Coordinates of C-alpha atoms and ligand atoms in Angstrom, one line a residue:
M1 CA -19.7 -57.0 -53.2
S2 CA -20.2 -60.1 -51.0
S3 CA -17.6 -62.8 -51.1
S4 CA -19.8 -65.1 -53.2
Q5 CA -20.4 -62.2 -55.5
I6 CA -16.7 -61.6 -55.9
L7 CA -16.2 -65.5 -56.5
R8 CA -18.8 -65.3 -59.3
E9 CA -18.2 -62.0 -60.9
V10 CA -14.4 -61.6 -60.7
F11 CA -13.3 -65.2 -60.9
G12 CA -16.2 -66.8 -62.6
Y13 CA -16.6 -69.7 -60.1
E14 CA -20.0 -70.8 -58.9
Q15 CA -19.1 -72.3 -55.7
F16 CA -16.4 -72.1 -52.9
R17 CA -14.5 -75.1 -52.6
G18 CA -14.1 -77.1 -49.3
P19 CA -13.3 -74.5 -46.6
Q20 CA -12.7 -71.6 -48.7
E21 CA -16.0 -69.8 -47.6
A22 CA -15.3 -70.3 -43.9
I23 CA -11.8 -68.9 -44.3
V24 CA -12.8 -66.0 -46.4
S25 CA -15.5 -64.8 -44.2
H26 CA -13.3 -65.1 -41.1
V27 CA -10.6 -63.1 -42.8
I28 CA -12.8 -60.4 -44.3
T29 CA -13.9 -59.5 -40.9
G30 CA -10.4 -58.9 -39.8
G31 CA -9.6 -62.3 -38.2
D32 CA -6.0 -63.8 -38.2
A33 CA -5.8 -67.2 -40.0
L34 CA -3.5 -70.1 -40.5
V35 CA -4.5 -71.9 -43.6
L36 CA -3.4 -75.5 -44.3
M37 CA -4.5 -76.7 -47.6
P38 CA -2.9 -79.3 -50.0
T39 CA -1.3 -77.9 -53.1
G40 CA -4.0 -77.4 -55.7
G41 CA -6.6 -77.0 -53.0
G42 CA -7.3 -73.3 -53.9
K43 CA -5.3 -71.2 -51.4
S44 CA -5.1 -68.1 -53.5
L45 CA -8.7 -67.2 -53.5
C46 CA -8.6 -67.4 -49.6
Y47 CA -6.6 -64.2 -49.5
Q48 CA -7.5 -62.7 -52.9
I49 CA -11.2 -62.5 -52.2
P50 CA -10.9 -60.9 -48.7
A51 CA -8.3 -58.5 -50.3
I52 CA -10.9 -57.3 -52.8
A53 CA -13.7 -57.1 -50.4
R54 CA -11.6 -55.2 -47.8
Q55 CA -10.4 -52.8 -50.4
Q56 CA -13.9 -52.2 -51.6
A57 CA -14.9 -51.5 -47.9
G58 CA -12.0 -48.9 -47.7
H59 CA -9.4 -50.8 -45.8
G60 CA -6.8 -50.2 -48.4
V61 CA -4.0 -52.5 -49.6
T62 CA -3.4 -56.1 -49.0
V63 CA 0.4 -57.1 -49.0
V64 CA 1.1 -60.7 -50.2
I65 CA 4.4 -62.0 -49.1
S66 CA 5.8 -64.7 -51.4
P67 CA 9.3 -66.2 -52.0
L68 CA 8.4 -66.7 -55.6
I69 CA 9.9 -63.8 -57.4
A70 CA 10.0 -65.7 -60.8
L71 CA 6.3 -66.4 -60.6
M72 CA 5.0 -63.0 -59.5
H73 CA 4.7 -61.5 -63.0
D74 CA 2.2 -64.4 -64.0
Q75 CA 0.3 -64.4 -60.8
V76 CA -0.2 -60.6 -61.1
G77 CA -1.0 -61.1 -64.8
A78 CA -3.6 -63.6 -63.8
L79 CA -5.3 -61.0 -61.6
H80 CA -5.1 -58.4 -64.2
E81 CA -7.0 -60.8 -66.6
A82 CA -9.7 -61.0 -63.9
G83 CA -9.7 -57.2 -63.6
V84 CA -8.0 -57.0 -60.2
E85 CA -5.6 -54.1 -59.4
A86 CA -2.6 -55.9 -58.3
E87 CA 1.2 -55.4 -58.8
F88 CA 4.4 -56.8 -57.7
L89 CA 7.5 -55.2 -56.2
N90 CA 10.8 -57.1 -56.5
S91 CA 14.2 -57.0 -57.9
T92 CA 13.1 -57.3 -61.4
L93 CA 11.6 -53.9 -61.7
T94 CA 13.8 -50.9 -62.8
G95 CA 14.3 -48.1 -60.4
E96 CA 11.8 -46.1 -62.1
Q97 CA 9.2 -48.7 -62.1
A98 CA 9.6 -49.3 -58.5
S99 CA 9.3 -45.6 -57.6
A100 CA 6.2 -45.3 -59.7
L101 CA 4.7 -48.2 -57.9
E102 CA 5.7 -46.9 -54.5
K103 CA 3.8 -43.7 -55.4
R104 CA 0.7 -45.8 -56.2
L105 CA 1.1 -47.7 -53.1
L106 CA 1.1 -44.5 -51.1
R107 CA -2.1 -43.5 -52.7
A108 CA -3.5 -47.0 -51.8
D109 CA -4.5 -47.1 -55.4
L110 CA -4.1 -50.8 -55.6
T111 CA -5.8 -54.0 -54.1
M112 CA -2.9 -56.3 -53.7
L113 CA 0.9 -55.9 -53.6
Y114 CA 3.1 -59.0 -54.0
A115 CA 6.4 -58.7 -52.6
A116 CA 9.3 -61.0 -51.4
P117 CA 10.1 -61.2 -47.8
E118 CA 13.5 -59.6 -48.0
R119 CA 11.9 -56.6 -49.7
I120 CA 9.2 -56.1 -47.2
T121 CA 11.7 -55.9 -44.2
T122 CA 13.7 -53.2 -45.6
P123 CA 13.6 -49.8 -43.8
R124 CA 12.4 -48.1 -47.0
F125 CA 9.5 -50.4 -47.4
L126 CA 8.5 -50.4 -43.8
A127 CA 8.4 -46.6 -44.0
L128 CA 5.8 -46.9 -46.9
L129 CA 3.8 -49.3 -44.8
D130 CA 4.0 -46.9 -41.8
S131 CA 2.4 -44.2 -43.9
L132 CA -0.4 -46.5 -45.1
H133 CA -0.9 -47.8 -41.6
E134 CA -1.2 -44.4 -40.1
R135 CA -3.9 -43.5 -42.6
G136 CA -5.7 -46.8 -41.9
L137 CA -5.0 -48.1 -45.5
L138 CA -3.0 -51.1 -44.7
S139 CA -5.6 -53.8 -45.1
M140 CA -4.0 -57.1 -44.5
F141 CA -0.9 -59.4 -44.8
A142 CA -1.1 -62.7 -46.5
I143 CA 2.0 -64.9 -46.0
D144 CA 2.1 -67.5 -48.7
E145 CA 4.2 -70.5 -48.5
A146 CA 4.4 -70.0 -44.8
H147 CA 6.3 -73.3 -44.2
C148 CA 9.4 -71.4 -45.4
V149 CA 9.8 -70.1 -41.8
S150 CA 10.4 -73.6 -40.4
Q151 CA 13.6 -75.4 -40.4
W152 CA 11.6 -78.7 -40.4
G153 CA 10.1 -77.7 -43.7
H154 CA 11.8 -78.5 -46.9
D155 CA 12.1 -75.0 -48.1
F156 CA 13.6 -73.1 -45.1
R157 CA 14.3 -69.6 -45.9
P158 CA 15.8 -67.5 -43.1
E159 CA 14.3 -64.2 -44.6
Y160 CA 11.0 -65.5 -43.4
R161 CA 12.0 -65.3 -39.8
A162 CA 12.3 -61.5 -40.1
L163 CA 8.5 -61.4 -40.7
T164 CA 7.8 -61.1 -37.0
V165 CA 8.3 -57.3 -37.6
L166 CA 4.7 -57.4 -39.2
H167 CA 3.2 -58.5 -35.9
E168 CA 5.2 -56.2 -33.7
R169 CA 5.0 -53.1 -35.9
Y170 CA 1.5 -53.5 -37.1
A171 CA -0.3 -55.3 -34.4
G172 CA -3.8 -54.4 -35.4
V173 CA -3.4 -55.4 -39.1
P174 CA -4.9 -58.9 -39.8
R175 CA -2.5 -61.6 -40.9
M176 CA -3.0 -64.8 -42.6
A177 CA -0.4 -67.6 -43.3
L178 CA -0.8 -70.2 -45.9
T179 CA 0.9 -73.4 -46.7
A180 CA 0.5 -76.8 -48.2
T181 CA 2.9 -78.3 -45.7
A182 CA 1.3 -79.3 -42.5
D183 CA 2.8 -82.0 -40.4
A184 CA 2.4 -81.2 -36.7
L185 CA 6.0 -80.1 -36.2
T186 CA 6.0 -77.6 -39.1
R187 CA 2.7 -76.3 -38.2
A188 CA 3.8 -75.6 -34.5
D189 CA 6.8 -73.9 -35.9
I190 CA 4.8 -71.6 -38.1
V191 CA 2.6 -70.7 -35.3
E192 CA 5.4 -69.9 -33.0
R193 CA 7.8 -68.1 -35.5
L194 CA 5.1 -65.9 -37.1
Q195 CA 3.3 -65.3 -33.7
L196 CA 0.0 -66.8 -34.9
E197 CA -1.1 -68.2 -31.5
E198 CA -4.3 -66.2 -31.7
A199 CA -5.1 -67.2 -35.3
Q200 CA -7.9 -69.6 -36.2
Q201 CA -6.5 -72.5 -37.8
F202 CA -8.2 -74.0 -40.9
V203 CA -7.0 -77.4 -41.7
S204 CA -8.4 -78.9 -44.9
S205 CA -8.4 -82.5 -45.9
F206 CA -5.1 -83.1 -47.5
D207 CA -6.6 -85.7 -49.8
R208 CA -6.0 -85.3 -53.6
P209 CA -8.3 -87.9 -54.8
N210 CA -7.6 -87.5 -58.6
I211 CA -3.9 -88.2 -58.1
R212 CA -3.1 -92.0 -58.5
Y213 CA 0.1 -93.0 -56.5
K214 CA 2.4 -95.6 -57.7
I215 CA 5.7 -96.6 -56.1
V216 CA 7.8 -99.2 -57.9
E217 CA 11.1 -100.9 -57.1
K218 CA 13.8 -99.7 -59.3
K219 CA 15.4 -102.2 -61.7
D220 CA 16.4 -100.3 -64.7
A221 CA 15.1 -97.0 -63.4
T222 CA 15.4 -94.8 -66.5
Q223 CA 13.8 -97.4 -68.8
Q224 CA 11.1 -97.9 -66.2
L225 CA 10.5 -94.1 -66.2
L226 CA 10.5 -93.9 -70.0
R227 CA 8.0 -96.8 -70.3
F228 CA 5.7 -95.0 -67.8
I229 CA 5.7 -91.8 -69.7
Q230 CA 5.3 -93.4 -73.0
H231 CA 2.6 -95.7 -72.2
E232 CA 0.6 -93.5 -70.0
H233 CA 1.5 -89.9 -70.6
E234 CA 2.4 -89.4 -74.3
G235 CA 2.3 -85.7 -75.2
D236 CA 1.3 -84.7 -71.5
A237 CA 3.1 -82.1 -69.4
G238 CA 5.0 -83.6 -66.5
I239 CA 7.7 -83.1 -63.8
V240 CA 10.5 -85.6 -63.3
Y241 CA 12.4 -85.2 -60.1
C242 CA 16.0 -86.3 -59.7
Q243 CA 18.4 -85.8 -56.8
S244 CA 21.5 -84.4 -58.4
R245 CA 22.2 -81.7 -61.1
R246 CA 24.2 -84.2 -63.0
K247 CA 21.3 -86.7 -63.1
V248 CA 18.8 -84.0 -64.2
E249 CA 21.1 -83.3 -67.2
D250 CA 21.6 -87.0 -68.0
I251 CA 18.0 -87.8 -67.9
A252 CA 16.7 -84.8 -69.7
Q253 CA 19.0 -86.0 -72.5
T254 CA 17.8 -89.5 -72.5
L255 CA 14.2 -88.4 -72.6
C256 CA 14.9 -86.0 -75.4
A257 CA 16.7 -88.8 -77.3
A258 CA 13.7 -90.9 -76.9
G259 CA 11.6 -88.2 -78.7
L260 CA 10.1 -86.5 -75.7
N261 CA 10.0 -82.8 -75.2
A262 CA 12.2 -82.7 -72.0
L263 CA 14.0 -79.7 -70.4
P264 CA 16.4 -79.7 -67.5
Y265 CA 16.0 -77.2 -64.4
H266 CA 18.3 -77.0 -61.5
A267 CA 20.0 -74.4 -59.4
G268 CA 23.3 -74.8 -61.2
L269 CA 21.9 -73.5 -64.5
D270 CA 22.2 -69.9 -65.5
A271 CA 19.3 -67.8 -64.1
L272 CA 18.3 -66.9 -67.6
V273 CA 18.1 -70.5 -68.7
R274 CA 16.2 -71.4 -65.7
Q275 CA 13.6 -68.7 -66.3
T276 CA 13.4 -69.6 -70.0
H277 CA 12.8 -73.3 -69.2
Q278 CA 10.2 -72.5 -66.5
D279 CA 8.3 -70.1 -69.1
R280 CA 8.3 -72.8 -71.7
F281 CA 7.1 -75.3 -69.3
L282 CA 4.3 -73.0 -68.3
R283 CA 3.4 -71.6 -71.7
E284 CA 3.9 -74.6 -74.2
D285 CA 2.0 -77.8 -74.2
G286 CA 3.4 -81.2 -73.3
I287 CA 6.9 -80.3 -71.8
V288 CA 8.4 -82.6 -69.5
M289 CA 10.5 -80.7 -66.9
V290 CA 13.5 -82.7 -65.4
A291 CA 14.4 -80.9 -62.3
T292 CA 15.9 -81.0 -58.9
I293 CA 13.5 -79.8 -56.0
A294 CA 14.7 -76.4 -56.9
F295 CA 11.8 -76.4 -59.4
G296 CA 8.1 -76.2 -58.5
M297 CA 7.2 -74.2 -55.6
G298 CA 4.3 -72.0 -56.6
I299 CA 4.0 -73.4 -60.1
D300 CA 0.4 -73.2 -60.5
K301 CA 0.2 -74.7 -64.0
P302 CA -3.2 -76.7 -63.7
D303 CA -2.7 -79.4 -66.2
V304 CA 0.4 -81.1 -65.1
R305 CA -0.6 -84.7 -65.7
F306 CA 2.2 -86.6 -63.9
V307 CA 4.9 -86.0 -61.4
A308 CA 7.7 -88.7 -61.3
H309 CA 10.5 -89.3 -58.6
L310 CA 13.5 -91.1 -59.8
D311 CA 15.0 -90.7 -56.7
M312 CA 13.5 -91.0 -53.3
P313 CA 12.8 -87.6 -51.7
K314 CA 13.9 -86.9 -48.1
N315 CA 10.4 -87.2 -46.3
I316 CA 6.8 -87.5 -46.9
E317 CA 6.1 -83.6 -46.8
G318 CA 8.5 -83.3 -49.7
Y319 CA 6.9 -86.2 -51.6
Y320 CA 3.5 -84.8 -50.9
Q321 CA 4.2 -81.3 -52.0
E322 CA 5.9 -82.3 -55.2
T323 CA 3.4 -84.9 -56.3
G324 CA 0.7 -82.4 -55.4
R325 CA 1.8 -80.4 -58.4
A326 CA 0.1 -82.9 -60.6
G327 CA -3.6 -82.5 -61.5
R328 CA -4.5 -79.2 -60.0
D329 CA -7.4 -79.0 -62.5
G330 CA -9.0 -82.0 -60.7
A331 CA -8.6 -84.3 -63.8
P332 CA -6.8 -87.7 -63.3
A333 CA -3.1 -87.5 -62.8
N334 CA -0.3 -89.8 -61.8
A335 CA 2.3 -89.7 -59.1
W336 CA 5.0 -92.2 -59.8
M337 CA 8.2 -93.0 -57.7
G338 CA 11.0 -95.5 -58.2
Y339 CA 13.0 -96.4 -55.2
G340 CA 15.7 -98.9 -54.4
L341 CA 18.4 -100.0 -51.8
Q342 CA 20.7 -97.3 -53.1
D343 CA 18.2 -94.5 -52.3
V344 CA 17.9 -95.9 -48.7
V345 CA 21.7 -95.9 -48.5
N346 CA 22.2 -92.4 -49.9
Q347 CA 19.4 -90.8 -47.9
R348 CA 20.7 -92.4 -44.6
R349 CA 24.3 -91.3 -45.4
M350 CA 23.2 -87.8 -46.2
I351 CA 21.7 -87.3 -42.7
D352 CA 24.5 -89.1 -40.9
E353 CA 27.2 -86.9 -42.6
S354 CA 25.3 -83.6 -42.4
P355 CA 26.8 -81.1 -39.9
A356 CA 23.4 -80.9 -38.0
G357 CA 23.1 -81.7 -34.4
D358 CA 22.0 -85.2 -33.1
D359 CA 18.4 -84.0 -32.2
F360 CA 17.9 -82.7 -35.8
K361 CA 19.3 -85.8 -37.3
Q362 CA 17.0 -87.9 -35.1
V363 CA 14.1 -86.0 -36.6
M364 CA 15.2 -86.4 -40.0
R365 CA 15.8 -90.1 -39.7
G366 CA 12.3 -90.5 -38.3
K367 CA 10.9 -88.7 -41.4
L368 CA 12.9 -90.8 -43.7
D369 CA 11.6 -93.9 -42.0
A370 CA 8.1 -92.8 -42.6
L371 CA 8.7 -92.4 -46.2
L372 CA 10.4 -95.8 -46.4
T373 CA 7.6 -97.4 -44.8
L374 CA 5.2 -96.0 -47.2
A375 CA 7.3 -97.4 -50.2
E376 CA 7.6 -100.8 -48.6
G377 CA 4.0 -101.0 -47.5
A378 CA 1.6 -103.4 -49.1
D379 CA -1.6 -101.4 -48.1
C380 CA -3.3 -98.4 -49.5
R381 CA -0.7 -95.5 -50.1
R382 CA -3.2 -92.9 -49.7
V383 CA -4.4 -94.1 -46.4
R384 CA -0.7 -93.9 -45.2
L385 CA 0.0 -90.6 -46.6
L386 CA -3.2 -89.1 -45.1
A387 CA -2.4 -90.8 -41.8
Y388 CA 1.0 -89.0 -41.7
F389 CA -1.0 -85.7 -41.8
D390 CA -3.1 -87.1 -39.0
E391 CA -6.1 -87.7 -41.3
A392 CA -8.0 -91.0 -41.1
S393 CA -9.3 -92.5 -44.4
Q394 CA -10.5 -95.6 -46.1
P395 CA -8.7 -97.5 -48.8
C396 CA -8.8 -95.3 -51.9
N397 CA -9.0 -97.7 -55.0
N398 CA -6.9 -95.2 -56.8
C399 CA -3.3 -96.3 -56.0
D400 CA -1.0 -99.1 -57.1
N401 CA -1.6 -101.2 -53.8
C402 CA -5.5 -100.9 -54.0
L403 CA -5.6 -101.5 -57.7
N404 CA -3.0 -104.5 -57.8
P405 CA -2.7 -105.8 -54.2
P406 CA 0.9 -107.0 -53.9
N407 CA 1.7 -110.3 -52.1
V408 CA 3.2 -110.1 -48.8
W409 CA 5.8 -112.5 -47.6
D410 CA 7.4 -113.2 -44.2
G411 CA 11.1 -112.0 -44.6
T412 CA 12.0 -112.9 -40.8
D413 CA 13.9 -115.8 -41.7
A414 CA 15.8 -114.4 -44.5
A415 CA 16.5 -111.3 -42.3
R416 CA 18.0 -113.5 -39.5
K417 CA 20.1 -115.3 -41.9
L418 CA 21.5 -112.1 -43.4
L419 CA 22.3 -110.6 -40.0
S420 CA 24.0 -113.7 -38.6
T421 CA 26.1 -113.9 -41.9
I422 CA 27.2 -110.3 -41.4
Y423 CA 28.0 -111.1 -37.7
R424 CA 30.1 -114.2 -38.6
V425 CA 31.9 -112.5 -41.5
Q426 CA 32.9 -109.6 -39.2
Q427 CA 34.1 -112.2 -36.7
A428 CA 36.1 -114.3 -39.1
S429 CA 37.7 -111.5 -41.1
G430 CA 37.8 -108.6 -38.7
I431 CA 36.4 -106.2 -41.4
S432 CA 32.9 -105.5 -42.8
F433 CA 31.6 -106.2 -46.4
G434 CA 29.0 -104.7 -48.7
A435 CA 25.5 -106.0 -49.6
G436 CA 26.6 -107.9 -52.6
H437 CA 29.1 -110.0 -50.9
I438 CA 26.8 -110.8 -48.0
M439 CA 24.2 -111.9 -50.3
D440 CA 26.6 -114.1 -52.3
I441 CA 27.5 -115.9 -49.0
V442 CA 23.9 -116.4 -48.0
R443 CA 23.0 -117.7 -51.2
G444 CA 26.0 -119.9 -51.4
K445 CA 27.8 -118.5 -54.4
T446 CA 31.5 -119.4 -54.7
T447 CA 32.7 -115.9 -56.2
D448 CA 36.4 -115.1 -56.3
K449 CA 35.9 -112.8 -53.3
V450 CA 34.2 -115.6 -51.5
T451 CA 37.3 -118.0 -52.1
Q452 CA 39.7 -115.2 -51.5
F453 CA 38.5 -114.8 -47.9
G454 CA 37.7 -118.3 -47.4
H455 CA 34.0 -117.5 -46.7
E456 CA 32.6 -120.7 -48.0
G457 CA 33.8 -122.2 -44.8
L458 CA 31.3 -120.1 -42.8
T459 CA 28.5 -122.0 -41.2
T460 CA 26.0 -119.6 -42.8
F461 CA 27.4 -120.3 -46.4
G462 CA 24.5 -121.1 -48.5
I463 CA 21.8 -121.1 -45.7
G464 CA 19.6 -118.9 -47.9
A465 CA 20.1 -120.6 -51.2
A466 CA 16.3 -120.7 -51.5
F467 CA 16.0 -116.8 -51.6
S468 CA 16.5 -114.9 -54.6
E469 CA 18.7 -111.8 -54.9
I470 CA 15.7 -109.6 -55.3
Q471 CA 14.2 -111.0 -52.0
L472 CA 17.3 -110.6 -50.1
R473 CA 17.7 -107.1 -51.5
G474 CA 14.3 -106.2 -50.3
V475 CA 15.0 -107.6 -46.9
L476 CA 18.3 -105.6 -46.6
R477 CA 16.5 -102.4 -47.6
Q478 CA 14.0 -102.9 -44.9
L479 CA 16.6 -103.7 -42.3
I480 CA 18.4 -100.5 -43.2
A481 CA 15.3 -98.5 -43.4
T482 CA 14.3 -99.5 -39.9
G483 CA 17.8 -99.0 -38.4
S484 CA 18.4 -102.7 -37.7
L485 CA 21.3 -102.5 -40.1
N486 CA 23.8 -99.6 -40.7
V487 CA 25.5 -98.6 -43.8
D488 CA 29.0 -97.1 -43.3
G489 CA 29.4 -94.6 -46.1
Q490 CA 33.0 -93.8 -45.2
A491 CA 33.9 -97.5 -45.6
F492 CA 32.6 -98.5 -49.1
N493 CA 29.0 -98.8 -47.9
T494 CA 29.8 -101.8 -45.9
L495 CA 27.0 -103.3 -43.6
Q496 CA 27.2 -103.2 -39.8
L497 CA 25.1 -104.5 -37.1
T498 CA 23.3 -102.1 -34.8
E499 CA 21.7 -102.2 -31.4
Q500 CA 18.4 -103.1 -33.0
S501 CA 19.8 -106.0 -35.1
R502 CA 19.6 -108.1 -31.9
A503 CA 15.9 -108.1 -31.7
V504 CA 15.6 -109.3 -35.3
L505 CA 18.2 -111.9 -34.7
K506 CA 16.3 -113.3 -31.8
G507 CA 13.2 -113.3 -33.8
E508 CA 11.4 -110.7 -31.6
V509 CA 10.6 -108.5 -34.6
A510 CA 9.0 -109.8 -37.7
V511 CA 10.1 -108.5 -41.0
R512 CA 7.2 -108.5 -43.5
L513 CA 7.7 -107.4 -47.1
R514 CA 6.0 -106.8 -50.3
E515 CA 6.8 -109.2 -53.0
S516 CA 8.6 -107.7 -55.9
V517 CA 6.2 -108.1 -58.8
S518 CA 6.7 -106.8 -62.3
T519 CA 3.4 -105.4 -63.0
P520 CA 2.7 -105.3 -66.7
A521 CA 2.5 -101.6 -68.0
E522 CA -1.0 -100.3 -67.8
R523 CA -2.7 -98.7 -70.6
K524 CA -3.2 -94.9 -70.7
P525 CA -6.1 -94.2 -68.5
K526 CA -9.0 -93.0 -70.7
R527 CA -9.7 -89.4 -70.2
G528 CA -13.0 -88.3 -69.1
G529 CA -16.2 -90.2 -68.4
S530 CA -14.8 -92.8 -66.2
A531 CA -16.8 -93.7 -63.2
S532 CA -13.9 -93.0 -60.8
S533 CA -13.0 -89.6 -62.0
K534 CA -13.8 -86.8 -59.6
P535 CA -16.4 -84.2 -60.3
D536 CA -14.4 -81.0 -60.0
A537 CA -13.2 -79.9 -63.5
A538 CA -13.3 -83.4 -64.9
P539 CA -12.8 -83.0 -68.6
L540 CA -15.9 -83.4 -70.6
A541 CA -16.0 -86.1 -73.3
L542 CA -16.5 -84.1 -76.3
D543 CA -18.1 -85.3 -79.6
D544 CA -16.2 -84.8 -82.8
A545 CA -17.7 -81.4 -83.7
A546 CA -17.0 -80.1 -80.3
Q547 CA -13.5 -81.4 -80.4
I548 CA -12.9 -79.2 -83.5
R549 CA -14.3 -76.1 -81.6
F550 CA -12.1 -77.0 -78.6
A551 CA -9.1 -77.1 -80.9
S552 CA -9.9 -73.8 -82.6
L553 CA -10.5 -72.3 -79.0
K554 CA -7.2 -73.6 -77.8
A555 CA -5.4 -72.0 -80.9
W556 CA -7.1 -68.8 -80.2
R557 CA -6.1 -68.9 -76.6
G558 CA -2.5 -69.5 -77.6
E559 CA -2.4 -66.3 -79.6
V560 CA -3.9 -64.2 -76.8
A561 CA -1.5 -65.7 -74.3
R562 CA 1.4 -64.9 -76.4
E563 CA 0.2 -61.3 -76.9
H564 CA -0.2 -60.9 -73.3
N565 CA 3.0 -62.7 -72.4
L566 CA 1.1 -65.0 -70.1
P567 CA 0.7 -68.8 -69.8
A568 CA -2.4 -69.9 -71.7
Y569 CA -4.3 -71.4 -68.7
V570 CA -4.2 -67.8 -67.2
I571 CA -6.5 -66.8 -70.1
F572 CA -8.8 -69.9 -69.6
H573 CA -8.4 -73.3 -68.3
D574 CA -8.9 -76.3 -70.7
A575 CA -12.0 -77.2 -68.7
T576 CA -13.5 -73.8 -69.4
L577 CA -12.8 -74.1 -73.2
A578 CA -14.2 -77.6 -73.2
A579 CA -17.4 -76.3 -71.5
I580 CA -17.7 -73.5 -74.3
A581 CA -17.0 -76.0 -77.0
E582 CA -19.8 -78.2 -75.8
R583 CA -22.4 -75.6 -75.1
V584 CA -21.9 -73.8 -78.5
P585 CA -22.9 -70.4 -77.1
Q586 CA -24.6 -68.0 -79.6
T587 CA -24.8 -64.9 -77.3
L588 CA -22.9 -63.3 -74.5
D589 CA -25.6 -64.5 -72.2
D590 CA -24.9 -68.1 -73.1
L591 CA -21.4 -67.7 -71.9
Q592 CA -22.4 -66.5 -68.5
G593 CA -22.2 -69.2 -65.8
I594 CA -19.5 -71.2 -67.5
S595 CA -17.0 -71.9 -64.8
G596 CA -13.9 -69.7 -65.3
I597 CA -15.6 -66.9 -67.0
G598 CA -15.9 -63.7 -64.7
A599 CA -17.1 -60.4 -65.8
K600 CA -13.9 -58.9 -67.0
K601 CA -13.1 -62.0 -69.1
L602 CA -16.6 -62.0 -70.5
E603 CA -16.1 -58.3 -71.6
A604 CA -12.6 -58.7 -72.9
Y605 CA -13.0 -62.0 -74.8
G606 CA -16.7 -62.8 -75.0
E607 CA -17.1 -61.6 -78.6
E608 CA -14.1 -63.2 -79.7
V609 CA -15.1 -66.5 -78.2
L610 CA -18.4 -66.4 -80.0
R611 CA -16.7 -65.7 -83.3
V612 CA -14.4 -68.5 -82.8
V613 CA -17.0 -70.9 -81.9
G614 CA -19.2 -69.8 -84.9
L615 CA -16.5 -70.4 -87.4
Ligands
LIG701 P1 -3.1 -73.7 -54.3 O1 -2.5 -72.3 -54.1 O2 -3.8 -74.1 -53.0 O3 -2.1 -74.8 -54.7 P2 -4.7 -72.5 -56.4 O4 -5.1 -71.4 -55.4 O5 -3.6 -72.3 -57.4 O6 -4.1 -73.7 -55.3 O7 -5.9 -73.2 -57.0 C1 -5.9 -74.4 -57.8 C2 -6.8 -74.2 -58.9 O8 -8.1 -74.4 -58.5 C3 -6.7 -73.0 -59.7 O9 -6.6 -73.3 -61.0 C4 -7.9 -72.2 -59.3 O10 -8.2 -71.4 -60.3 C5 -8.9 -73.3 -59.0 N1 -10.0 -73.0 -58.2 C6 -9.7 -72.4 -56.8 N2 -10.8 -72.4 -56.2 C7 -11.9 -72.7 -57.0 C8 -13.3 -72.7 -56.9 N3 -14.0 -72.3 -55.9 N4 -14.0 -73.2 -58.0 C9 -13.3 -73.5 -59.2 N5 -11.9 -73.5 -59.2 C10 -11.3 -73.1 -58.2
LIG702 ZN1 -5.3 -96.8 -52.2

């Protein structure tokens, strides 16, 4: 079959998306490739279709390398549903299962084998591959989540380094690496570490137009989050990221107490609990997963409607990859982040205190700064995000700054007043103080502490009485973010001047800030039909009768999914069910051509679907 036939017959899709077609045709003919595509862009088909085509052409088995053991079962299950011979080999198999699979592998009676990197590089497994290779039945290697090879990425996995053996031992076997993380540094690292110098690079647009970005200043963060979910995402599936395990537990509890269906997920939980929570998130509707970044890689649930960050991530790559988990189905989704002075202080301190070398710390600070600039910026979030991945774009009209342009004010004067106060306090008292005390002096507040240290006598006492605390806090945040002020984590988070403070003090550097505005909570965006929603998989606006059919189809799908022990979306996506409900098919022919119904699914479920629709 040709690649477009496979796309239609096996996966039930009419058209390739973006660069998929170019990638697939390059790889089918044996070319090496590096594929950089945002989360939700459709990477899986880029290796699955070549794997099927090459198997049909007699090239044998494709080995898919993935770190995501907990997800292999569902990934392979999805391929089975589409009628593809795929299996996984990992530590969850019994010895018997594993040796049965090895026999099948030796017969090359398999299109795709998923395996973890640590498994692939064992002598036993390499011997199996040798045998296939000698007989010309080792078709290709697909290295998924390839950024795991890079220490600049946020998911560094040392096992990935050992994958160079593939190139050395099986030089003629085509290799493709795929990732959703693609800043220049990480990309270069992948090429070098996996020896993909000769590979063709396919870099897609990183834009995810259906995701709306919102970044808000934290005031009462938990309540802000709760309002966001309750106003805009009632009953939706979503992910809330927090930095610490402790906070994950707290927030999950708070959300549950507020009546939401929330579950915690972090590396400190028992493996079985983690797996159960992940399964529930994938299999049940409307679960909010409160998690550390340990959760999410490879989660291909298409209908996650929001991703919220309650703490600021380390860098833009992390932020972009995490937010990318929203809206894979192409329907409207929200990425919400709260950030504040404490986030800046914490992240800075984590870098400063890490045991890494100075060069590494410098890179990390640069990456943090890029994220802070995004948060503080008053211009289009998407333009900045894409620019970070070297992509030029126009204001998007689908982010908070585009939709509600914030006012910008000149904080240069306030910054100078703060810095000179810090200087004078240090001079007068010989010690440093924290943000609260400094702001009290600048605003001329006679607190106990001010009196105790005689700071009302300073020449700068009260020089910034006109500024609000919120304004000053914003200025401090930006000064810290840009390195013009240092926070000493070892000494009660006291503030200290740096080399760069001088330029601000002298007025050589302007400090421009977004005004803190409390935007009224928006109403829940209406699903479907809106002019701004993007074409791909946008849910259809169904009339009442179709709604009823849609509901019955969903109930039927739920039963099938439970029987097969797979997430519901693996059987059919919502968009596919909605299309069926709308079209009211009478015959199997009527079902053909609906996106998401391939030949195998038509055969397996066609009659049932007609029955459910006809009820
Ligand atoms: P990624 O791995 O890049 O994050 P996936 O491979 O999981 O993305 O694809 C995201 C979603 O898009 C999946 O639900 C997939 O079925 C769907 N998809 C991919 N390619 C196409 C296509 N050509 N037409 C329609 N849907 C597609
Ligand atoms: Zn915008």
